[in-house]
Coordinates of C-alpha atoms in Angstrom, one line a residue:
X21 CA 15.4 -52.8 25.4
X22 CA 12.8 -51.0 24.7
X23 CA 9.5 -51.2 26.8
X24 CA 8.4 -53.1 29.7
X25 CA 4.9 -53.5 31.3
X26 CA 3.9 -55.6 34.4
X27 CA 0.6 -55.9 35.9
X28 CA -1.0 -57.5 39.0
X29 CA -4.6 -56.8 40.0
X30 CA -8.2 -57.9 39.2
X31 CA -8.5 -57.1 35.4
X32 CA -7.6 -59.2 32.5
X33 CA -3.9 -59.0 32.6
X34 CA -3.5 -59.6 28.8
X35 CA -5.7 -56.7 27.9
X36 CA -3.9 -54.3 30.3
X37 CA -0.5 -55.5 29.1
X38 CA -1.2 -54.8 25.5
X39 CA -2.8 -51.6 26.2
X40 CA 0.3 -50.7 28.0
X41 CA 2.6 -51.8 25.3
X42 CA 0.6 -49.7 22.8
X43 CA 1.4 -46.6 24.8
X44 CA 5.1 -47.4 24.8
X45 CA 5.1 -47.9 21.1
X46 CA 6.6 -44.5 20.7
X47 CA 9.9 -45.7 22.2
X48 CA 10.6 -47.7 19.0
X49 CA 10.5 -51.5 18.8
X50 CA 10.7 -54.5 16.4
X51 CA 8.7 -57.2 18.3
X52 CA 6.3 -57.6 21.2
X53 CA 5.1 -60.3 23.6
X54 CA 3.3 -61.0 26.9
X55 CA 3.5 -63.7 29.5
X56 CA 0.6 -64.3 31.9
X57 CA 0.1 -66.7 34.9
X58 CA -3.3 -68.6 34.3
X59 CA -4.3 -71.4 36.5
X60 CA -0.7 -71.4 37.8
X61 CA 0.6 -72.0 34.3
X62 CA 2.7 -69.7 32.2
X63 CA 1.2 -68.7 29.0
X64 CA 3.4 -66.9 26.5
X65 CA 2.6 -65.1 23.2
X66 CA 5.0 -63.1 21.2
X67 CA 5.8 -62.2 17.6
X68 CA 7.8 -59.9 15.3
X69 CA 5.9 -56.8 14.3
X70 CA 3.5 -54.4 15.9
X71 CA 1.6 -54.6 19.2
X72 CA -1.6 -54.6 17.1
X73 CA -0.5 -57.9 15.5
X74 CA 0.1 -59.4 18.9
X75 CA -3.3 -58.3 19.9
X76 CA -4.9 -60.2 17.1
X77 CA -2.6 -63.3 18.0
X78 CA -4.0 -63.3 21.5
X79 CA -7.6 -62.7 20.5
X80 CA -7.4 -65.5 18.1
X81 CA -5.7 -68.1 20.2
X82 CA -7.2 -67.1 23.5
X83 CA -6.3 -68.9 26.8
X84 CA -4.7 -65.8 28.3
X85 CA -7.2 -65.0 31.1
X86 CA -5.2 -64.1 34.1
X87 CA -4.9 -61.2 36.4
X88 CA -1.0 -61.1 36.5
X89 CA 1.5 -60.9 33.8
X90 CA 4.4 -59.1 32.1
X91 CA 4.9 -57.6 28.7
X92 CA 7.8 -56.4 26.4
X93 CA 8.4 -54.4 23.2
X94 CA 11.9 -55.3 22.0
X95 CA 14.3 -53.0 20.1
X96 CA 17.0 -55.5 18.9
X97 CA 20.6 -55.3 20.5
X98 CA 21.7 -58.9 20.5
X99 CA 19.9 -61.2 17.8
X100 CA 17.7 -60.6 14.9
X101 CA 14.3 -58.9 15.2
X102 CA 12.1 -62.3 15.0
X103 CA 9.7 -64.3 16.8
X104 CA 12.2 -66.4 18.7
X105 CA 14.2 -63.3 20.0
X106 CA 11.0 -61.4 21.1
X107 CA 10.5 -61.2 24.7
X108 CA 9.3 -62.7 27.2
X109 CA 11.9 -65.4 27.4
X110 CA 11.2 -68.5 29.5
X111 CA 13.5 -71.2 31.0
X112 CA 13.7 -74.7 29.7
X113 CA 11.1 -76.1 32.1
X114 CA 8.8 -73.2 31.1
X115 CA 7.9 -72.2 34.6
X116 CA 9.9 -68.8 34.8
X117 CA 9.3 -65.9 32.5
X118 CA 11.4 -62.7 32.2
X119 CA 11.4 -59.4 30.2
X120 CA 14.5 -57.3 30.2
X121 CA 15.9 -53.9 28.9
X122 CA 19.6 -53.6 28.9
X123 CA 22.6 -55.6 28.1
X124 CA 24.0 -58.7 29.7
X125 CA 27.7 -58.1 29.1
X126 CA 28.9 -61.6 30.3
X127 CA 26.1 -63.5 28.4
X128 CA 28.5 -65.5 26.3
X129 CA 30.2 -67.0 29.3
X130 CA 26.9 -67.7 31.1
X131 CA 25.4 -69.3 27.9
X132 CA 28.2 -71.8 27.8
X133 CA 28.0 -72.4 31.4
X134 CA 24.2 -73.0 31.4
X135 CA 24.3 -75.1 28.2
X136 CA 26.8 -77.4 29.9
X137 CA 24.2 -77.9 32.7
X138 CA 21.7 -78.9 30.1
X139 CA 19.6 -75.7 29.6
X140 CA 18.3 -75.4 26.0
X141 CA 18.4 -71.9 24.4
X142 CA 15.6 -71.0 22.0
X143 CA 16.9 -67.4 21.0
X144 CA 20.2 -65.8 20.2
X145 CA 19.5 -62.8 22.6
X146 CA 21.6 -62.2 25.6
X147 CA 18.3 -61.7 27.8
X148 CA 17.4 -65.5 27.7
X149 CA 20.4 -66.3 29.9
X150 CA 18.5 -64.5 32.7
X151 CA 15.6 -66.9 32.7
X152 CA 17.8 -70.0 32.8
X153 CA 20.1 -68.4 35.3
X154 CA 17.3 -67.9 37.7
X155 CA 16.3 -71.4 37.3
X156 CA 19.9 -72.7 37.9
X157 CA 20.2 -70.9 41.4
X158 CA 16.6 -71.5 42.6
X159 CA 16.8 -73.9 45.6
X160 CA 13.9 -75.6 47.2
X161 CA 13.7 -73.2 50.2
X162 CA 13.8 -70.0 48.0
X163 CA 11.3 -67.5 46.9
X164 CA 11.3 -66.0 43.5
X165 CA 12.9 -62.8 44.8
X166 CA 15.8 -64.8 46.3
X167 CA 16.5 -66.7 43.1
X168 CA 16.3 -63.3 41.0
X169 CA 18.6 -61.6 43.5
X170 CA 21.1 -64.4 43.5
X171 CA 21.1 -64.7 39.8
X172 CA 21.9 -60.9 39.4
X173 CA 25.0 -61.4 41.5
X174 CA 26.4 -63.6 38.6
X175 CA 25.5 -61.1 35.9
X176 CA 27.3 -58.1 34.6
X177 CA 25.7 -55.5 32.6
X178 CA 22.6 -53.2 32.6
X179 CA 19.1 -54.3 33.2
X180 CA 15.4 -53.4 33.9
X181 CA 14.0 -56.7 34.7
X182 CA 10.5 -58.1 35.4
X183 CA 9.9 -61.9 36.4
X184 CA 7.1 -64.1 37.2
X185 CA 7.0 -67.8 37.8
X186 CA 4.3 -70.5 38.3
X187 CA 6.6 -71.8 41.3
X188 CA 5.9 -68.7 43.3
X189 CA 2.7 -67.2 41.8
X190 CA 0.8 -64.0 42.8
X191 CA 3.9 -61.7 42.6
X192 CA 6.2 -60.0 40.1
X193 CA 9.8 -59.4 40.9
X194 CA 11.4 -56.5 39.3
X195 CA 15.1 -55.1 39.5
X196 CA 16.9 -52.1 38.3
X197 CA 20.5 -51.3 37.2
X198 CA 21.1 -48.7 34.5
X199 CA 17.5 -49.0 32.9
X200 CA 14.4 -47.3 34.4
X201 CA 11.4 -48.8 36.1
X202 CA 8.5 -47.1 37.7
X203 CA 5.7 -48.6 39.8
X204 CA 2.1 -47.4 39.8
X205 CA 0.9 -47.6 43.3
X206 CA -2.8 -48.4 43.7
X207 CA -5.4 -50.2 45.9
X208 CA -5.1 -53.9 45.1
X209 CA -3.5 -53.2 41.8
X210 CA 0.0 -52.3 40.4
X211 CA 1.5 -51.7 37.3
X212 CA 5.2 -51.6 36.7
X213 CA 6.7 -49.9 33.4
X214 CA 9.7 -48.6 31.9
X215 CA 8.2 -45.2 31.9
X216 CA 5.0 -43.5 32.9
X217 CA 2.9 -43.7 29.9
X218 CA 1.2 -47.1 30.7
X219 CA 0.4 -45.5 34.1
X220 CA -1.4 -42.3 32.8
X221 CA -5.0 -42.0 33.8
X222 CA -4.9 -44.8 36.3
X223 CA -2.4 -43.9 38.9
X224 CA -1.9 -40.7 41.0
X225 CA 1.2 -42.1 42.8
X226 CA 4.3 -43.8 41.5
X227 CA 7.3 -45.3 43.1
X228 CA 10.7 -44.8 41.1
X229 CA 12.9 -47.8 41.6
X230 CA 16.5 -46.8 42.2
X231 CA 19.6 -48.2 40.7
X232 CA 20.6 -51.4 42.6
X233 CA 17.2 -52.2 43.9
X234 CA 14.6 -55.0 43.7
X235 CA 11.0 -54.7 44.2
X236 CA 8.5 -57.5 45.2
X237 CA 5.1 -56.6 43.9
X238 CA 1.8 -58.2 45.1
X239 CA -1.9 -57.1 45.2
X240 CA -1.4 -56.2 48.7
X241 CA 1.5 -53.8 48.1
X242 CA 5.2 -53.6 47.4
X243 CA 8.5 -54.1 49.0
X244 CA 11.8 -52.5 48.0
X245 CA 15.1 -54.0 48.8
X246 CA 18.8 -53.0 48.0
X247 CA 20.4 -55.8 46.0
X248 CA 23.8 -55.2 47.7
X249 CA 22.6 -55.2 51.4
X250 CA 19.3 -57.2 51.1
X251 CA 17.9 -54.5 53.4
X252 CA 14.5 -53.0 52.9
X253 CA 14.2 -49.3 51.5
X254 CA 11.6 -47.1 52.8
X255 CA 8.9 -46.4 50.3
X256 CA 8.7 -43.1 49.0
X257 CA 5.8 -42.7 46.5
X258 CA 5.7 -39.5 44.6
X259 CA 2.8 -37.6 42.9
X260 CA 2.2 -38.6 39.3
X261 CA 0.7 -36.0 37.0
X262 CA 1.0 -37.3 33.4
X263 CA -2.6 -37.3 32.0
X264 CA -4.1 -39.3 29.1
X265 CA -4.5 -36.3 27.2
X266 CA -0.7 -35.7 27.2
X267 CA 0.0 -39.1 25.7
X268 CA -2.7 -39.1 23.1
X269 CA -2.5 -37.3 19.5
X270 CA -5.4 -35.0 20.2
X271 CA -6.5 -35.1 16.7
X272 CA -3.1 -34.8 15.0
X273 CA -2.0 -37.6 12.5
X274 CA 1.2 -38.0 14.4
X275 CA 2.7 -37.2 17.8
X276 CA 5.5 -35.3 16.1
X277 CA 3.2 -32.9 14.6
X278 CA 1.2 -32.4 17.8
X279 CA 4.5 -31.8 19.6
X280 CA 5.8 -29.3 17.0
X281 CA 2.4 -27.4 17.5
X282 CA 2.6 -27.7 21.2
X283 CA 5.8 -25.6 21.4
X284 CA 3.9 -22.3 21.8
X285 CA 2.5 -23.7 25.1
X286 CA 5.7 -25.5 26.1
X287 CA 7.7 -22.3 26.0
X288 CA 5.1 -20.5 28.1
X289 CA 5.2 -23.4 30.5
X290 CA 8.9 -23.4 30.7
X291 CA 8.9 -19.8 31.5
X292 CA 5.9 -19.9 33.9
X293 CA 6.8 -19.0 37.5
X294 CA 10.3 -18.3 36.4
X295 CA 10.0 -15.0 34.5
X296 CA 7.9 -12.0 35.7
X297 CA 7.6 -8.9 33.6
X298 CA 5.9 -6.0 35.3
X299 CA 5.5 -3.1 32.8
X300 CA 3.8 -0.9 35.5
X301 CA 6.9 -0.3 37.7
X302 CA 9.5 -1.8 35.5
X303 CA 10.4 -4.7 37.8
X304 CA 11.7 -7.7 35.9
X305 CA 12.6 -10.9 37.5
X306 CA 14.1 -14.3 36.2
X307 CA 14.6 -17.2 38.7
X308 CA 15.3 -20.9 38.4
X309 CA 14.4 -22.5 41.7
X310 CA 16.4 -25.5 41.1
X311 CA 19.8 -23.5 41.1
X312 CA 19.0 -20.9 43.7
X313 CA 20.9 -22.8 46.6
X314 CA 23.9 -23.3 44.2
X315 CA 24.2 -20.0 42.5
X316 CA 27.7 -19.2 44.0
X317 CA 29.0 -22.4 42.6
X318 CA 27.7 -21.5 39.1
X319 CA 28.9 -17.9 39.4
X320 CA 32.4 -18.8 40.6
X321 CA 32.9 -21.6 37.8
X322 CA 36.1 -21.3 35.8
X323 CA 34.7 -23.4 33.1
X324 CA 31.4 -25.0 32.1
X325 CA 31.3 -28.4 30.3
X326 CA 28.0 -29.5 28.8
X327 CA 27.6 -33.1 27.9
X328 CA 24.5 -34.4 25.9
X329 CA 23.5 -36.7 22.9
X330 CA 21.6 -36.1 19.7
X331 CA 19.2 -33.3 19.8
X332 CA 20.3 -32.4 23.3
X333 CA 23.7 -31.9 22.0
X334 CA 22.5 -29.4 19.5
X335 CA 20.5 -27.4 22.2
X336 CA 23.8 -27.5 24.3
X337 CA 25.6 -25.9 21.4
X338 CA 23.0 -23.0 21.3
X339 CA 23.7 -22.8 25.2
X340 CA 27.4 -22.7 24.6
X341 CA 27.0 -19.5 22.4
X342 CA 24.5 -17.8 24.8
X343 CA 26.3 -18.8 28.1
X344 CA 29.7 -17.5 26.6
X345 CA 28.3 -14.1 25.3
X346 CA 26.2 -13.4 28.5
X347 CA 28.7 -14.7 31.2
X348 CA 32.1 -14.5 29.6
X349 CA 32.9 -18.0 31.1
X350 CA 34.6 -20.6 28.8
X351 CA 32.1 -23.3 27.8
X352 CA 32.9 -26.6 26.2
X353 CA 30.3 -28.9 24.5
X354 CA 30.9 -32.7 24.6
X355 CA 29.3 -35.7 23.2
X356 CA 28.6 -37.8 26.3
X357 CA 29.2 -40.9 24.3
X358 CA 32.9 -39.8 23.8
X359 CA 33.5 -37.8 27.1
X360 CA 33.9 -40.8 29.3
X361 CA 36.3 -42.7 27.0
X362 CA 38.9 -40.0 26.3
X363 CA 40.0 -39.5 29.9
X364 CA 38.9 -35.7 29.9
X365 CA 40.6 -33.2 32.0
X366 CA 37.9 -32.1 34.7
X367 CA 38.8 -29.9 37.6
X368 CA 36.9 -29.5 40.9
X369 CA 36.2 -25.7 39.9
X370 CA 34.4 -26.9 36.8
X371 CA 30.5 -27.1 36.5
X372 CA 29.3 -30.0 34.3
X373 CA 25.8 -29.7 32.9
X374 CA 24.2 -32.9 31.6
X375 CA 21.2 -32.4 29.3
X376 CA 18.8 -35.3 28.7
X377 CA 15.0 -35.2 27.6
X378 CA 14.4 -38.8 29.3
X379 CA 16.9 -38.3 32.0
X380 CA 17.9 -41.9 31.4
X381 CA 20.2 -41.7 28.5
X382 CA 23.0 -44.2 29.2
X383 CA 26.0 -42.2 27.9
X384 CA 25.0 -39.1 29.5
X385 CA 24.5 -40.8 32.8
X386 CA 28.0 -42.3 32.4
X387 CA 29.3 -38.7 31.7
X388 CA 27.6 -37.5 34.9
X389 CA 29.2 -40.3 37.0
X390 CA 32.8 -39.5 35.6
X391 CA 32.4 -35.9 36.3
X392 CA 31.3 -36.5 39.9
X393 CA 34.1 -39.1 40.4
X394 CA 36.5 -36.3 39.3
X395 CA 35.1 -33.8 41.8
X396 CA 33.2 -31.5 39.5
X397 CA 29.8 -30.1 40.5
X398 CA 27.1 -31.6 38.2
X399 CA 23.9 -29.9 37.1
X400 CA 21.1 -31.6 35.3
X401 CA 18.5 -30.3 32.6
X402 CA 16.0 -32.9 32.1
X403 CA 12.2 -33.2 31.1
X404 CA 11.2 -36.4 33.0
X405 CA 10.5 -35.9 36.6
X406 CA 11.9 -38.5 38.8
X407 CA 14.3 -39.8 36.2
X408 CA 17.8 -41.3 37.2
X409 CA 19.8 -38.1 36.0
X410 CA 17.4 -35.9 38.0
X411 CA 18.3 -37.9 41.1
X412 CA 21.9 -38.3 40.5
X413 CA 23.0 -34.7 39.8
X414 CA 23.9 -32.3 42.5
X415 CA 21.0 -30.0 41.4
X416 CA 19.2 -29.3 38.2
X417 CA 16.2 -27.7 36.3
X418 CA 13.2 -29.5 35.0
X419 CA 11.9 -28.4 31.6
X420 CA 8.2 -29.0 32.2
X421 CA 7.6 -29.6 28.6
X422 CA 5.2 -32.5 29.2
X423 CA 5.7 -36.0 27.8
X424 CA 7.6 -36.2 24.3
X425 CA 6.1 -39.2 22.6
X426 CA 7.6 -38.8 19.1
X427 CA 11.1 -40.4 18.7
X428 CA 12.4 -37.4 16.9
X429 CA 12.6 -34.7 19.6
X430 CA 11.1 -31.4 18.9
X431 CA 9.6 -29.4 22.0
X432 CA 12.3 -30.8 24.1
X433 CA 14.9 -29.0 22.0
X434 CA 13.2 -25.7 22.3
X435 CA 12.5 -26.1 26.1
X436 CA 16.1 -26.9 26.6
X437 CA 17.2 -23.8 24.6
X438 CA 14.8 -21.6 26.7
X439 CA 16.3 -23.0 29.9
X440 CA 19.8 -22.5 29.1
X441 CA 19.0 -19.0 27.9
X442 CA 17.3 -18.3 31.3
X443 CA 20.5 -19.7 33.0
X444 CA 22.8 -17.5 30.9
X445 CA 20.7 -14.4 31.8
X446 CA 20.7 -15.2 35.5
X447 CA 24.5 -15.7 35.5
X448 CA 25.1 -12.7 33.4
X449 CA 23.3 -10.6 36.1
X450 CA 25.2 -12.3 39.0
X451 CA 28.4 -11.7 37.2
X452 CA 27.6 -8.1 36.2
X453 CA 28.2 -8.9 32.7
X454 CA 24.5 -7.9 31.6
X455 CA 22.9 -4.7 32.4
X456 CA 19.2 -4.7 33.7
X457 CA 18.2 -3.2 30.5
X458 CA 19.7 -6.0 28.5
X459 CA 18.1 -8.6 30.7
X460 CA 14.8 -7.0 30.4
X461 CA 14.9 -6.9 26.7
X462 CA 15.8 -10.5 26.3
X463 CA 13.0 -11.5 28.7
X464 CA 10.5 -9.4 26.9
X465 CA 11.6 -10.8 23.6
X466 CA 11.6 -14.3 25.1
X467 CA 7.9 -13.8 26.2
X468 CA 6.9 -12.8 22.5
X469 CA 8.5 -16.0 21.0
X470 CA 5.3 -18.2 21.5
X471 CA 3.2 -15.9 19.5
X472 CA 5.9 -15.7 16.8
X473 CA 6.2 -19.4 16.6
X474 CA 2.4 -19.3 16.1
X475 CA 3.0 -17.1 13.0
X476 CA 5.4 -19.7 11.7
X477 CA 3.0 -22.6 12.3
X478 CA 0.3 -20.8 10.4
X479 CA 2.7 -21.4 7.3
X480 CA 2.3 -25.0 7.7
X481 CA 0.4 -25.6 4.3
X482 CA 2.9 -23.4 2.4
X483 CA 5.7 -25.5 4.0
X484 CA 4.0 -28.7 2.9
X485 CA 4.0 -27.5 -0.7
X486 CA 7.7 -26.9 -0.4
X487 CA 8.2 -30.4 1.0
X488 CA 6.5 -31.8 -2.0
X489 CA 9.3 -30.5 -4.3
X490 CA 12.1 -32.1 -2.4
X491 CA 10.5 -35.3 -1.1
X492 CA 12.6 -37.3 -3.7
X493 CA 15.8 -35.7 -2.9
X494 CA 18.6 -38.3 -1.9
X495 CA 20.9 -35.5 -0.1
X496 CA 20.4 -32.3 1.7
X497 CA 22.8 -29.8 2.9
X498 CA 21.9 -27.3 5.8
X499 CA 24.0 -24.2 6.3
X500 CA 23.9 -21.6 9.2
X501 CA 26.4 -19.3 10.8
X502 CA 26.6 -18.3 14.6
X503 CA 23.4 -19.2 16.6
X504 CA 22.2 -20.8 13.3
X505 CA 24.9 -23.5 13.0
X506 CA 23.3 -25.6 15.7
X507 CA 20.0 -25.2 14.0
X508 CA 21.4 -26.3 10.7
X509 CA 22.8 -29.4 12.6
X510 CA 19.3 -30.1 14.1
X511 CA 17.4 -29.5 10.8
X512 CA 19.6 -32.1 9.1
X513 CA 19.2 -34.6 12.2
X514 CA 15.4 -34.3 11.9
X515 CA 15.5 -35.1 8.2
X516 CA 17.7 -38.0 8.7
X517 CA 15.8 -39.4 11.6
X518 CA 12.2 -39.6 10.0
X519 CA 12.8 -39.4 6.4
X520 CA 16.0 -41.5 5.8
X521 CA 17.3 -38.9 3.5
X522 CA 21.0 -38.2 4.0
X523 CA 21.6 -34.8 5.3
X524 CA 24.5 -32.8 6.7
X525 CA 24.6 -29.5 8.6
X526 CA 27.7 -27.2 8.4
X527 CA 28.6 -23.9 9.4
X528 CA 28.1 -21.8 6.2
X529 CA 31.7 -20.6 6.2
X530 CA 32.9 -24.2 6.0
X531 CA 31.0 -24.7 2.7
X532 CA 34.1 -23.8 0.7
X533 CA 36.1 -26.3 2.7
X534 CA 34.7 -29.2 1.1
X535 CA 30.9 -29.5 0.8
X536 CA 30.8 -27.1 -2.1
X537 CA 31.9 -29.8 -4.3
X538 CA 28.6 -31.6 -3.6
X539 CA 26.5 -28.8 -5.0
X540 CA 24.7 -29.1 -8.4
X541 CA 21.2 -28.8 -9.7
X542 CA 20.2 -31.9 -7.8
X543 CA 21.2 -30.7 -4.3
X544 CA 18.8 -29.0 -2.0
X545 CA 20.5 -26.6 0.2
X546 CA 18.7 -25.1 3.2
X547 CA 20.2 -21.8 4.1
X548 CA 19.4 -20.1 7.5
X549 CA 19.9 -16.5 8.0
X550 CA 18.5 -13.6 9.9
X551 CA 19.2 -9.8 9.2
X552 CA 19.8 -8.9 12.8
X553 CA 22.9 -11.1 13.0
X554 CA 26.2 -9.6 12.5
X555 CA 27.0 -12.2 10.0
X556 CA 24.2 -11.7 7.6
X557 CA 26.2 -10.3 4.7
X558 CA 28.3 -13.3 4.8
X559 CA 25.4 -15.7 4.7
X560 CA 24.1 -13.6 1.5
X561 CA 27.5 -14.2 0.0
X562 CA 27.4 -18.0 0.8
X563 CA 23.9 -18.0 -1.0
X564 CA 25.2 -16.3 -4.0
X565 CA 27.9 -19.1 -4.1
X566 CA 25.3 -21.8 -4.0
X567 CA 23.0 -20.2 -6.6
X568 CA 26.1 -19.9 -9.0
X569 CA 26.5 -23.5 -8.8
X570 CA 22.7 -24.2 -9.5
X571 CA 21.9 -25.6 -6.1
X572 CA 18.2 -25.8 -5.0
X573 CA 18.1 -23.2 -2.3
X574 CA 15.5 -23.2 0.5
X575 CA 15.9 -20.1 2.7
X576 CA 14.8 -19.6 6.3
X577 CA 15.1 -15.8 6.7
X578 CA 13.5 -12.8 8.4
X579 CA 10.2 -11.4 7.3
X580 CA 10.8 -8.9 4.7
X581 CA 14.3 -10.1 3.7
X582 CA 14.4 -9.5 0.0
X583 CA 18.3 -10.0 -0.3
X584 CA 18.2 -13.7 0.1
X585 CA 14.7 -14.0 -1.4
X586 CA 15.7 -13.1 -4.8
X587 CA 18.5 -16.0 -4.7
X588 CA 16.3 -18.8 -3.4
X589 CA 13.9 -21.0 -5.1
X590 CA 11.9 -21.3 -2.0
X591 CA 11.7 -19.0 1.1
X592 CA 10.2 -19.4 4.6
X593 CA 9.9 -16.3 6.6
X594 CA 10.3 -16.1 10.4
X595 CA 9.7 -13.2 12.5
X596 CA 12.4 -11.0 13.8
X597 CA 13.8 -11.4 17.3
X598 CA 17.0 -10.8 19.2
X599 CA 20.0 -12.7 17.8
X600 CA 20.4 -15.0 20.8
X601 CA 16.7 -16.2 20.4
X602 CA 16.7 -16.7 16.7
X603 CA 17.3 -20.7 17.1
X604 CA 13.7 -20.9 18.8
X605 CA 12.0 -19.5 15.7
X606 CA 14.5 -20.8 12.8
X607 CA 14.2 -24.5 14.1
X608 CA 10.3 -24.6 13.6
X609 CA 10.1 -24.5 9.9
X610 CA 12.9 -27.1 9.7
X611 CA 11.0 -29.4 11.9
X612 CA 7.8 -29.0 9.8
X613 CA 9.8 -29.5 6.5
X614 CA 11.3 -32.7 7.9
X615 CA 7.8 -33.8 9.1
X616 CA 6.0 -33.3 5.7
X617 CA 8.8 -34.8 3.6
X618 CA 8.7 -37.9 5.7
X619 CA 4.8 -38.2 5.4
X620 CA 5.1 -37.9 1.7
X621 CA 7.8 -40.6 1.5
X622 CA 5.5 -42.8 3.4
X623 CA 7.9 -43.1 6.5
X624 CA 6.9 -44.1 10.1
X625 CA 7.2 -40.6 11.4
X626 CA 6.6 -41.4 15.3
X627 CA 8.7 -44.5 15.2
X628 CA 11.4 -44.3 12.8
X629 CA 13.3 -47.4 11.9
X630 CA 16.2 -48.6 14.1
X631 CA 15.7 -45.6 16.4
X632 CA 14.6 -45.8 20.2
X633 CA 13.2 -42.8 22.0
X634 CA 15.5 -43.3 25.0
X635 CA 18.9 -44.9 24.6
X636 CA 19.3 -46.6 27.8
X637 CA 22.2 -49.0 26.7
X638 CA 25.5 -48.2 25.3

């Protein structure tokens, strides 16, 4: 993996491909390359490093004038990140080029088979076998799509695949199994990509390729076939609403900072059309259109299981606390990456919720499939419209948070927490656990969150000054109780992801069960507490213990809190709100703190090393 672009039209393909690859840089990558068909000859350029370096290489060498081609940004899975392992890969004869996201599980056996047939490999990747495999099965009476389809029958694993060939020019053949592909539908021009970013501003309609499908794309249109039956699938283009503005930095130095500041609007967008507060007659409503036809299933659930990975797992943990408090239904939080391998007990009366910003996370998709096989009802919470998880779940909720470009998730976390809170309020009402007064109080407080986040964002300069004092630290501890424990985990993850500082999040009460041994005058400790929470006095006590051991305390506390302020070296104040909503506020300064420390350390904030935005392989 990581990014794919294909183009066929009337413009210079190399320019379109490189522009598209630059829009996919946020996904994370270590090398880039393109292949074009010029005068019925394949021309390939690829190299380790940034797309900007690839652009310089193409401009310098030239010879890439063409109107059809494919491109790729690679995030290494098999083989080192170097020029040889960069995509596209070609067959020995040099007349077939492929780009591939995914993993070829039986690549070793295929490599041996193809080597015995005389094929010469130039890389150590699993992907290169695909180019040779297509060549090996291509017979004289075949078209490119026939050879691709036949080769995929011999291959096991996951793929998002684009292929061009000088033997059958003027077409791109693409196929999908487990790795997303979307086709921009135009008049005489089409772009295929691993996500919508390269299509923004150019297409108003897209076709999402389904798992187990192959598409033949020409200037005149596209054709869809199922790989298993070889039958045509009816086209179903969908509206595409991502704008150029949404995938540009908008004056911010990094996408991550832009997305942190976007959270005020994101929360309003997540609530828009779902929450109505009418102060005039006291009528308060909350609705989530995606679940209305399934409310009885949710209400009658004996247990809710939430599966997610990374930041989405932390949002799920907040959701566990809120759902259990508001609905009195037991909730279990599972790492999707572990769920499928431990033979979990899943009953038909369970509701399994899968959370994924991209809607393509491989482990979360696998958890979804296992839950459905066991007969559970599966609900999705995703941000990317048209994504695989959105299509494969029984029903679900979109975040409407807009594209998230920074690899380190920020606005998706707050959007997920808002959606899970709204879900808990709806179920609390349906199960008669919450009174109308309680529901209204939470909805009113939720509507005030964007303005309160704005007040935190106004402290950005003071948070930057705090960051300067800690940017050379080698370790961090993050401590929180109750609703703030997931926030401590998320704060530590953000710091690890983008600044490469080792950080751990703990429940504050667990400090005395081991982590306290680490505390000395060199250890920064972030303490998260709020006076309205019932555990506040215990957080103060934990802070006293850290101070007694000379820990360097950074406190995230309620405005006006003097108890923890007198103990801490640095304090960041957040406005007061209801306990269940505190994660939406306390996470903001932690995002800013991690961001500024990473910038001060000279780290690649939007594209941290070794990370990919969407983990579409196991």
